[in-house]
Amino acid sequence: MEVLPHFSHVHPLVFNDGRSHKSEEVYCCACGELVLGPRFSCVDCGFHLDKNCAEAPVEMNHPFHRKHNLKLMTSSPYVKGNPVCGFCNNICEKFVYHCSCNLVFHIKCAFLSYKFLVKNFRELVHQDKPISSECHYQELERVQCFACQKPLLESDYISHESRFYLHKKCFELPLEISHLSHRYHSLFLQFNNDHLPCQICQETQHQGLIYCCLICKFVLHIECVSPPPIIEDPSIHEHPFTRCLRELSFNCDACGTLGNYISYNCSTCSLMVHKKCISLPRFIKSVLHDHPISHKYFVVDNECTTHDCLHCHEEVNMACGSYNCSKCKFIIHVNCALQKAQWYYKIESKDDFDKLLKELLEVGTMNPSFSIRKMIKVGEKMIVRIK
């Protein structure tokens, strides 16, 4: 009779091959799932562990988290509330693997992520198909790939019976890469526990996986590892922007803030911008000002009466991008104008911009003290309430 002393229980656990007492339903005290195979049980307490959970190491060196080892715990490490699993995003209520970086796994999720790492396709895959029917399309419209956090739509995917989903292309990602934008060290597929922004798109992906150099805190999103070399859109800029993969500090000509790595350049206009700043709206209506305002790559003295930002009151670098009201001759930082999505809406064209400005000026002529009270989006139109 095989007996196992286990740190989680005061009594020794006896091995049961699962073939006897077939009608008996028992649940694993570590993962909470019905035990269908071999298990270790306490004959006195009704305490059960399935064989995989019973033999789980008390400390795990997880390749998706290279900073520290994960330690197996019998319950939440936190005094208040249960943590969310960093792998499946569900609440952890039983045994967990935990790191001081506030990374927590269900015990089964820790092993499932290992299967992903070693490309154990046979064990990992439960389904293997592209999205097809309209019903299926609607169902998966809200489902994201674990690795890149992008929707599963229009791409082949694989899934596990625990409702863990991966794009096929993400399943095949290398665990280590070299990248032209970071020539000192390799980048490893990791959890983004430090919540660092991607050096190409400047956005922060809190869930899923990223490529990271832990030494330099350099992060790239999976989707940004191979960004488009040329971005050409006449509605954004009259000339194409070309990617530069040099680790080079620059001041973004569109938003006026620092960039340290990948830039996109317009050689015709001598512009150097962040990738995310290529698609800045050219015209917006902001709750911070009565009139619509337009983006400019630089503003000369006679176009504004003050160099101070309308919102933060700090000085704006006139030689870099900002938003400007040509009527009131004021200026505002790009990041201040776009700080919150509910503060503004995009105006699609110059004609719409001129029309809205004319309407607001006419109202302002009748009542110079008017201001925007509320902006409501109805379909594709924006209704402006004035007081």
Short mmCIF file of C-alpha atoms in Angstrom, two decimals:
data_model
loop_
_atom_site.label_atom_id
_atom_site.label_comp_id
_atom_site.label_asym_id
_atom_site.label_seq_id
_atom_site.Cartn_x
_atom_site.Cartn_y
_atom_site.Cartn_z
CA MET A 1 0.00 0.00 0.00
CA GLU A 2 1.55 3.28 -1.16
CA VAL A 3 1.36 6.07 1.42
CA LEU A 4 2.14 9.73 0.73
CA PRO A 5 2.87 12.34 3.43
CA HIS A 6 1.64 15.68 2.04
CA PHE A 7 2.27 19.18 3.42
CA SER A 8 -1.39 20.15 2.94
CA HIS A 9 -2.83 17.52 5.29
CA VAL A 10 -2.06 16.31 8.81
CA HIS A 11 -2.63 12.62 8.02
CA PRO A 12 -0.82 10.44 5.48
CA LEU A 13 -2.63 9.87 2.19
CA VAL A 14 -3.22 6.38 0.83
CA PHE A 15 -3.02 5.63 -2.90
CA ASN A 16 -6.18 4.48 -4.67
CA ASP A 17 -5.93 3.41 -8.31
CA GLY A 18 -9.53 4.51 -8.94
CA ARG A 19 -10.76 1.10 -10.06
CA SER A 20 -12.41 0.25 -6.76
CA HIS A 21 -15.50 2.11 -5.53
CA LYS A 22 -16.32 3.17 -9.08
CA SER A 23 -19.72 4.52 -8.07
CA GLU A 24 -18.18 6.85 -5.47
CA GLU A 25 -17.82 10.48 -6.58
CA VAL A 26 -14.98 12.37 -4.89
CA TYR A 27 -13.54 15.77 -5.64
CA CYS A 28 -9.91 16.81 -5.49
CA CYS A 29 -9.27 19.23 -2.61
CA ALA A 30 -6.49 20.93 -4.60
CA CYS A 31 -8.18 21.75 -7.91
CA GLY A 32 -11.85 21.16 -7.03
CA GLU A 33 -12.47 18.85 -9.99
CA LEU A 34 -14.14 15.44 -9.99
CA VAL A 35 -11.48 12.72 -9.62
CA LEU A 36 -11.84 10.21 -12.43
CA GLY A 37 -8.56 8.34 -12.09
CA PRO A 38 -5.91 7.49 -9.50
CA ARG A 39 -5.89 9.52 -6.29
CA PHE A 40 -4.41 9.82 -2.81
CA SER A 41 -6.97 9.87 0.00
CA CYS A 42 -7.13 10.23 3.76
CA VAL A 43 -9.18 7.34 5.17
CA ASP A 44 -10.10 9.39 8.25
CA CYS A 45 -11.05 12.82 6.84
CA GLY A 46 -12.40 12.29 3.35
CA PHE A 47 -9.53 14.41 2.00
CA HIS A 48 -8.63 13.56 -1.61
CA LEU A 49 -6.01 14.66 -4.11
CA ASP A 50 -5.88 13.41 -7.67
CA LYS A 51 -2.51 11.91 -8.55
CA ASN A 52 -1.29 14.94 -10.57
CA CYS A 53 -2.14 17.41 -7.82
CA ALA A 54 -0.69 15.18 -5.10
CA GLU A 55 2.63 14.96 -6.93
CA ALA A 56 2.78 18.64 -7.87
CA PRO A 57 6.10 20.23 -6.80
CA VAL A 58 5.92 22.60 -3.83
CA GLU A 59 8.01 25.09 -5.83
CA MET A 60 7.91 25.67 -9.58
CA ASN A 61 10.33 27.51 -11.86
CA HIS A 62 7.92 28.70 -14.54
CA PRO A 63 9.41 29.86 -17.86
CA PHE A 64 6.64 32.47 -18.29
CA HIS A 65 7.81 34.06 -15.04
CA ARG A 66 11.60 33.90 -14.85
CA LYS A 67 12.08 36.40 -12.04
CA HIS A 68 11.09 34.12 -9.13
CA ASN A 69 9.90 30.61 -8.37
CA LEU A 70 6.20 29.98 -7.78
CA LYS A 71 5.28 28.40 -4.44
CA LEU A 72 2.37 26.00 -3.96
CA MET A 73 -0.13 27.19 -1.34
CA THR A 74 -3.29 25.55 -0.04
CA SER A 75 -5.35 28.75 -0.13
CA SER A 76 -5.27 32.40 -1.13
CA PRO A 77 -2.13 34.24 0.06
CA TYR A 78 -4.20 37.39 0.60
CA VAL A 79 -6.12 38.35 3.72
CA LYS A 80 -9.06 39.82 1.82
CA GLY A 81 -10.67 38.17 -1.17
CA ASN A 82 -9.52 35.49 -3.57
CA PRO A 83 -7.02 36.27 -6.35
CA VAL A 84 -7.60 35.91 -10.08
CA CYS A 85 -5.62 33.27 -11.96
CA GLY A 86 -3.09 34.84 -14.29
CA PHE A 87 -3.73 32.10 -16.84
CA CYS A 88 -7.51 31.65 -17.07
CA ASN A 89 -8.67 34.90 -15.37
CA ASN A 90 -11.01 33.01 -13.03
CA ILE A 91 -11.15 33.25 -9.24
CA CYS A 92 -8.75 30.99 -7.31
CA GLU A 93 -10.46 29.29 -4.37
CA LYS A 94 -8.28 26.25 -3.64
CA PHE A 95 -4.60 25.37 -4.14
CA VAL A 96 -2.59 27.99 -6.01
CA TYR A 97 0.92 28.64 -7.23
CA HIS A 98 1.90 32.10 -6.01
CA CYS A 99 4.75 34.56 -6.46
CA SER A 100 5.49 37.71 -4.47
CA CYS A 101 4.99 39.63 -7.76
CA ASN A 102 1.24 39.01 -7.23
CA LEU A 103 1.15 36.33 -9.91
CA VAL A 104 -1.24 33.51 -9.04
CA PHE A 105 -2.14 30.28 -10.89
CA HIS A 106 -4.71 27.60 -10.27
CA ILE A 107 -2.73 24.41 -9.71
CA LYS A 108 -4.16 22.91 -12.94
CA CYS A 109 -3.49 26.11 -14.89
CA ALA A 110 0.17 25.96 -13.93
CA PHE A 111 0.45 22.53 -15.55
CA LEU A 112 -1.66 23.52 -18.56
CA SER A 113 0.68 26.44 -19.28
CA TYR A 114 3.59 23.99 -19.17
CA LYS A 115 1.88 21.91 -21.85
CA PHE A 116 1.71 25.05 -23.96
CA LEU A 117 5.41 25.66 -23.36
CA VAL A 118 6.53 22.21 -24.43
CA LYS A 119 4.08 22.27 -27.38
CA ASN A 120 2.30 19.16 -26.13
CA PHE A 121 -0.27 19.47 -28.89
CA ARG A 122 -2.00 16.13 -28.24
CA GLU A 123 -2.79 16.92 -24.61
CA LEU A 124 -3.55 20.59 -25.12
CA VAL A 125 -5.91 20.51 -28.08
CA HIS A 126 -9.57 19.76 -27.52
CA GLN A 127 -10.87 21.47 -30.67
CA ASP A 128 -9.04 22.41 -33.82
CA LYS A 129 -11.10 24.48 -36.22
CA PRO A 130 -11.66 27.94 -37.69
CA ILE A 131 -14.69 30.07 -36.88
CA SER A 132 -17.43 29.28 -39.37
CA SER A 133 -21.12 29.74 -38.63
CA GLU A 134 -22.71 33.09 -37.80
CA CYS A 135 -23.78 31.76 -34.42
CA HIS A 136 -20.24 30.64 -33.72
CA TYR A 137 -18.99 34.04 -34.88
CA GLN A 138 -21.22 35.85 -32.38
CA GLU A 139 -20.30 33.46 -29.60
CA LEU A 140 -16.56 33.97 -30.06
CA GLU A 141 -16.75 37.70 -30.72
CA ARG A 142 -16.12 38.19 -27.00
CA VAL A 143 -13.50 35.43 -26.63
CA GLN A 144 -9.82 36.37 -26.68
CA CYS A 145 -6.67 34.42 -27.37
CA PHE A 146 -4.83 33.84 -24.10
CA ALA A 147 -1.45 34.85 -25.52
CA CYS A 148 -2.08 37.98 -27.61
CA GLN A 149 -5.44 39.01 -26.10
CA LYS A 150 -6.88 39.55 -29.58
CA PRO A 151 -10.30 38.12 -30.61
CA LEU A 152 -10.39 34.63 -32.06
CA LEU A 153 -12.37 35.91 -35.04
CA GLU A 154 -11.23 35.09 -38.56
CA SER A 155 -8.32 32.96 -37.44
CA ASP A 156 -7.81 29.27 -36.74
CA TYR A 157 -7.66 28.51 -33.05
CA ILE A 158 -7.24 25.66 -30.64
CA SER A 159 -8.88 25.21 -27.26
CA HIS A 160 -8.75 23.04 -24.19
CA GLU A 161 -11.72 21.54 -22.37
CA SER A 162 -11.15 24.15 -19.63
CA ARG A 163 -12.11 26.86 -22.17
CA PHE A 164 -8.52 27.98 -22.66
CA TYR A 165 -8.14 29.42 -26.18
CA LEU A 166 -5.14 30.09 -28.39
CA HIS A 167 -4.71 31.19 -31.97
CA LYS A 168 -2.79 28.52 -33.85
CA LYS A 169 -0.20 31.13 -34.78
CA CYS A 170 0.23 32.01 -31.08
CA PHE A 171 0.58 28.34 -30.15
CA GLU A 172 3.53 28.21 -32.52
CA LEU A 173 5.29 31.29 -31.12
CA PRO A 174 8.98 30.82 -30.24
CA LEU A 175 9.75 31.17 -26.54
CA GLU A 176 12.86 33.27 -27.27
CA ILE A 177 13.54 35.74 -30.08
CA SER A 178 16.14 38.29 -31.16
CA HIS A 179 14.78 41.62 -32.35
CA LEU A 180 16.33 44.51 -34.26
CA SER A 181 14.82 47.05 -31.90
CA HIS A 182 16.68 45.56 -28.91
CA ARG A 183 20.12 44.30 -29.91
CA TYR A 184 21.62 43.67 -26.47
CA HIS A 185 19.59 40.72 -25.15
CA SER A 186 17.08 38.10 -26.23
CA LEU A 187 13.38 38.66 -25.64
CA PHE A 188 11.44 35.91 -23.83
CA LEU A 189 7.74 35.11 -23.93
CA GLN A 190 6.53 36.23 -20.48
CA PHE A 191 3.66 37.46 -18.36
CA ASN A 192 3.64 41.26 -18.13
CA ASN A 193 3.64 41.39 -14.33
CA ASP A 194 5.27 44.81 -14.26
CA HIS A 195 2.54 46.18 -16.59
CA LEU A 196 5.10 47.77 -18.91
CA PRO A 197 4.00 49.47 -22.15
CA CYS A 198 4.99 48.07 -25.54
CA GLN A 199 7.88 50.04 -27.02
CA ILE A 200 6.25 50.08 -30.46
CA CYS A 201 2.57 50.89 -29.85
CA GLN A 202 3.04 52.43 -26.37
CA GLU A 203 -0.06 50.57 -25.09
CA THR A 204 -0.03 48.33 -22.00
CA GLN A 205 -1.38 44.77 -22.20
CA HIS A 206 -2.13 43.64 -18.65
CA GLN A 207 -3.20 40.05 -19.43
CA GLY A 208 -1.73 37.37 -21.67
CA LEU A 209 1.87 37.16 -22.87
CA ILE A 210 4.41 39.62 -24.19
CA TYR A 211 8.02 39.42 -25.35
CA CYS A 212 10.24 40.93 -22.69
CA CYS A 213 13.87 41.59 -21.76
CA LEU A 214 13.76 41.43 -17.97
CA ILE A 215 17.17 43.07 -17.67
CA CYS A 216 16.24 46.21 -19.61
CA LYS A 217 12.46 46.18 -18.97
CA PHE A 218 11.96 46.19 -22.72
CA VAL A 219 8.54 44.92 -23.85
CA LEU A 220 6.97 44.14 -27.23
CA HIS A 221 3.44 42.92 -27.77
CA ILE A 222 3.18 39.72 -29.79
CA GLU A 223 1.36 41.64 -32.52
CA CYS A 224 4.05 44.34 -32.54
CA VAL A 225 7.05 42.06 -32.99
CA SER A 226 6.52 42.39 -36.76
CA PRO A 227 4.81 45.78 -37.21
CA PRO A 228 3.99 47.04 -40.72
CA PRO A 229 7.13 48.53 -42.34
CA ILE A 230 5.09 51.18 -44.15
CA ILE A 231 1.83 52.85 -43.11
CA GLU A 232 0.09 54.71 -45.89
CA ASP A 233 -3.30 56.33 -45.31
CA PRO A 234 -4.18 59.66 -47.01
CA SER A 235 -6.84 60.36 -44.38
CA ILE A 236 -4.10 60.45 -41.73
CA HIS A 237 -1.19 62.01 -43.58
CA GLU A 238 -0.54 62.84 -47.22
CA HIS A 239 2.74 60.85 -47.29
CA PRO A 240 3.59 57.32 -46.13
CA PHE A 241 5.29 56.68 -42.78
CA THR A 242 8.22 54.25 -42.82
CA ARG A 243 9.27 52.22 -39.79
CA CYS A 244 12.72 52.68 -38.25
CA LEU A 245 13.82 49.75 -36.03
CA ARG A 246 16.72 51.54 -34.36
CA GLU A 247 17.02 51.94 -30.60
CA LEU A 248 17.05 55.71 -30.85
CA SER A 249 15.72 58.44 -28.56
CA PHE A 250 13.50 60.98 -30.31
CA ASN A 251 10.91 63.61 -29.54
CA CYS A 252 7.63 62.63 -31.22
CA ASP A 253 6.60 65.33 -33.68
CA ALA A 254 2.93 64.39 -33.27
CA CYS A 255 2.46 64.43 -29.48
CA GLY A 256 5.62 66.11 -28.19
CA THR A 257 6.60 63.32 -25.79
CA LEU A 258 9.75 61.19 -25.69
CA GLY A 259 10.23 58.03 -27.72
CA ASN A 260 13.10 55.63 -27.07
CA TYR A 261 12.79 52.84 -29.59
CA ILE A 262 10.78 52.30 -32.77
CA SER A 263 9.71 55.38 -34.70
CA TYR A 264 7.79 55.93 -37.93
CA ASN A 265 9.22 58.60 -40.23
CA CYS A 266 7.89 60.77 -43.02
CA SER A 267 10.97 61.70 -45.03
CA THR A 268 9.06 64.29 -47.08
CA CYS A 269 7.99 66.31 -44.02
CA SER A 270 10.94 65.30 -41.79
CA LEU A 271 8.55 63.91 -39.16
CA MET A 272 9.42 61.26 -36.57
CA VAL A 273 6.46 59.87 -34.59
CA HIS A 274 5.31 57.03 -32.32
CA LYS A 275 3.39 54.30 -34.10
CA LYS A 276 0.24 55.12 -32.12
CA CYS A 277 0.52 58.80 -33.05
CA ILE A 278 0.24 58.10 -36.77
CA SER A 279 -3.51 57.69 -36.34
CA LEU A 280 -4.18 60.70 -34.11
CA PRO A 281 -7.52 62.31 -35.04
CA ARG A 282 -6.91 65.47 -37.08
CA PHE A 283 -10.06 67.20 -35.79
CA ILE A 284 -11.87 66.71 -32.48
CA LYS A 285 -14.56 68.32 -30.37
CA SER A 286 -13.49 68.40 -26.74
CA VAL A 287 -15.47 69.07 -23.55
CA LEU A 288 -12.53 71.26 -22.51
CA HIS A 289 -13.32 73.94 -25.09
CA ASP A 290 -16.35 75.43 -26.84
CA HIS A 291 -14.99 75.15 -30.40
CA PRO A 292 -13.68 72.17 -32.36
CA ILE A 293 -9.87 71.98 -32.38
CA SER A 294 -7.37 70.65 -34.91
CA HIS A 295 -4.06 68.81 -34.65
CA LYS A 296 -0.93 70.56 -35.93
CA TYR A 297 2.66 69.37 -36.06
CA PHE A 298 3.82 72.84 -35.03
CA VAL A 299 2.19 76.16 -34.14
CA VAL A 300 3.72 79.56 -34.86
CA ASP A 301 3.45 82.54 -32.49
CA ASN A 302 0.66 84.36 -34.31
CA GLU A 303 -1.57 81.25 -34.10
CA CYS A 304 -1.86 81.36 -30.30
CA THR A 305 -1.88 84.00 -27.59
CA THR A 306 -0.42 81.72 -24.89
CA HIS A 307 2.03 78.84 -24.80
CA ASP A 308 0.33 77.28 -21.76
CA CYS A 309 -1.79 74.15 -22.14
CA LEU A 310 -5.51 74.78 -21.60
CA HIS A 311 -5.81 71.69 -19.41
CA CYS A 312 -2.62 71.23 -17.35
CA HIS A 313 -1.35 74.83 -17.67
CA GLU A 314 2.18 73.60 -18.38
CA GLU A 315 4.08 75.08 -21.32
CA VAL A 316 3.53 73.40 -24.70
CA ASN A 317 6.48 72.87 -27.02
CA MET A 318 5.33 74.87 -30.05
CA ALA A 319 7.71 73.00 -32.36
CA CYS A 320 5.94 69.68 -31.68
CA GLY A 321 2.43 68.39 -32.24
CA SER A 322 -0.50 69.84 -30.29
CA TYR A 323 -4.18 70.69 -30.64
CA ASN A 324 -5.05 74.26 -31.48
CA CYS A 325 -8.16 76.44 -31.72
CA SER A 326 -7.69 78.88 -34.58
CA LYS A 327 -10.53 81.12 -33.35
CA CYS A 328 -9.49 81.50 -29.74
CA LYS A 329 -5.77 81.06 -30.46
CA PHE A 330 -5.17 78.62 -27.63
CA ILE A 331 -3.10 75.42 -27.48
CA ILE A 332 -3.37 72.10 -25.61
CA HIS A 333 -1.10 69.06 -25.27
CA VAL A 334 -2.14 66.07 -27.38
CA ASN A 335 -2.12 63.76 -24.37
CA CYS A 336 -4.19 66.25 -22.35
CA ALA A 337 -6.79 66.58 -25.11
CA LEU A 338 -7.07 62.80 -25.53
CA GLN A 339 -6.58 61.87 -21.88
CA LYS A 340 -10.05 60.32 -21.50
CA ALA A 341 -12.20 58.86 -24.26
CA GLN A 342 -15.35 60.51 -22.89
CA TRP A 343 -13.74 63.96 -23.12
CA TYR A 344 -13.83 64.21 -26.91
CA TYR A 345 -15.15 62.82 -30.15
CA LYS A 346 -13.53 62.63 -33.52
CA ILE A 347 -14.66 64.88 -36.39
CA GLU A 348 -14.25 62.97 -39.64
CA SER A 349 -13.47 65.71 -42.17
CA LYS A 350 -12.51 69.34 -42.59
CA ASP A 351 -16.01 70.09 -43.93
CA ASP A 352 -17.61 68.65 -40.79
CA PHE A 353 -15.13 70.63 -38.70
CA ASP A 354 -16.03 73.93 -40.44
CA LYS A 355 -19.75 73.20 -40.23
CA LEU A 356 -19.65 72.47 -36.49
CA LEU A 357 -17.50 75.54 -35.83
CA LYS A 358 -19.96 77.72 -37.74
CA GLU A 359 -22.94 76.33 -35.80
CA LEU A 360 -21.25 76.82 -32.44
CA LEU A 361 -20.17 80.34 -33.33
CA GLU A 362 -23.74 81.21 -34.31
CA VAL A 363 -25.00 79.98 -30.96
CA GLY A 364 -22.18 81.80 -29.27
CA THR A 365 -23.22 85.07 -30.99
CA MET A 366 -26.65 84.84 -29.42
CA ASN A 367 -25.24 83.84 -26.05
CA PRO A 368 -21.52 84.50 -25.58
CA SER A 369 -21.49 82.71 -22.22
CA PHE A 370 -22.53 79.31 -23.62
CA SER A 371 -20.53 76.17 -22.90
CA ILE A 372 -20.82 72.49 -23.77
CA ARG A 373 -22.97 70.71 -21.18
CA LYS A 374 -23.01 67.21 -22.62
CA MET A 375 -22.11 65.27 -25.76
CA ILE A 376 -24.21 62.21 -26.57
CA LYS A 377 -23.41 59.69 -29.32
CA VAL A 378 -26.49 58.49 -31.21
CA GLY A 379 -25.50 55.94 -33.84
CA GLU A 380 -22.70 57.56 -35.82
CA LYS A 381 -23.75 61.12 -34.94
CA MET A 382 -22.84 63.23 -31.95
CA ILE A 383 -25.50 65.44 -30.33
CA VAL A 384 -24.08 68.51 -28.55
CA ARG A 385 -26.14 69.95 -25.71
CA ILE A 386 -25.38 73.56 -24.91
CA LYS A 387 -26.15 75.63 -21.85
#
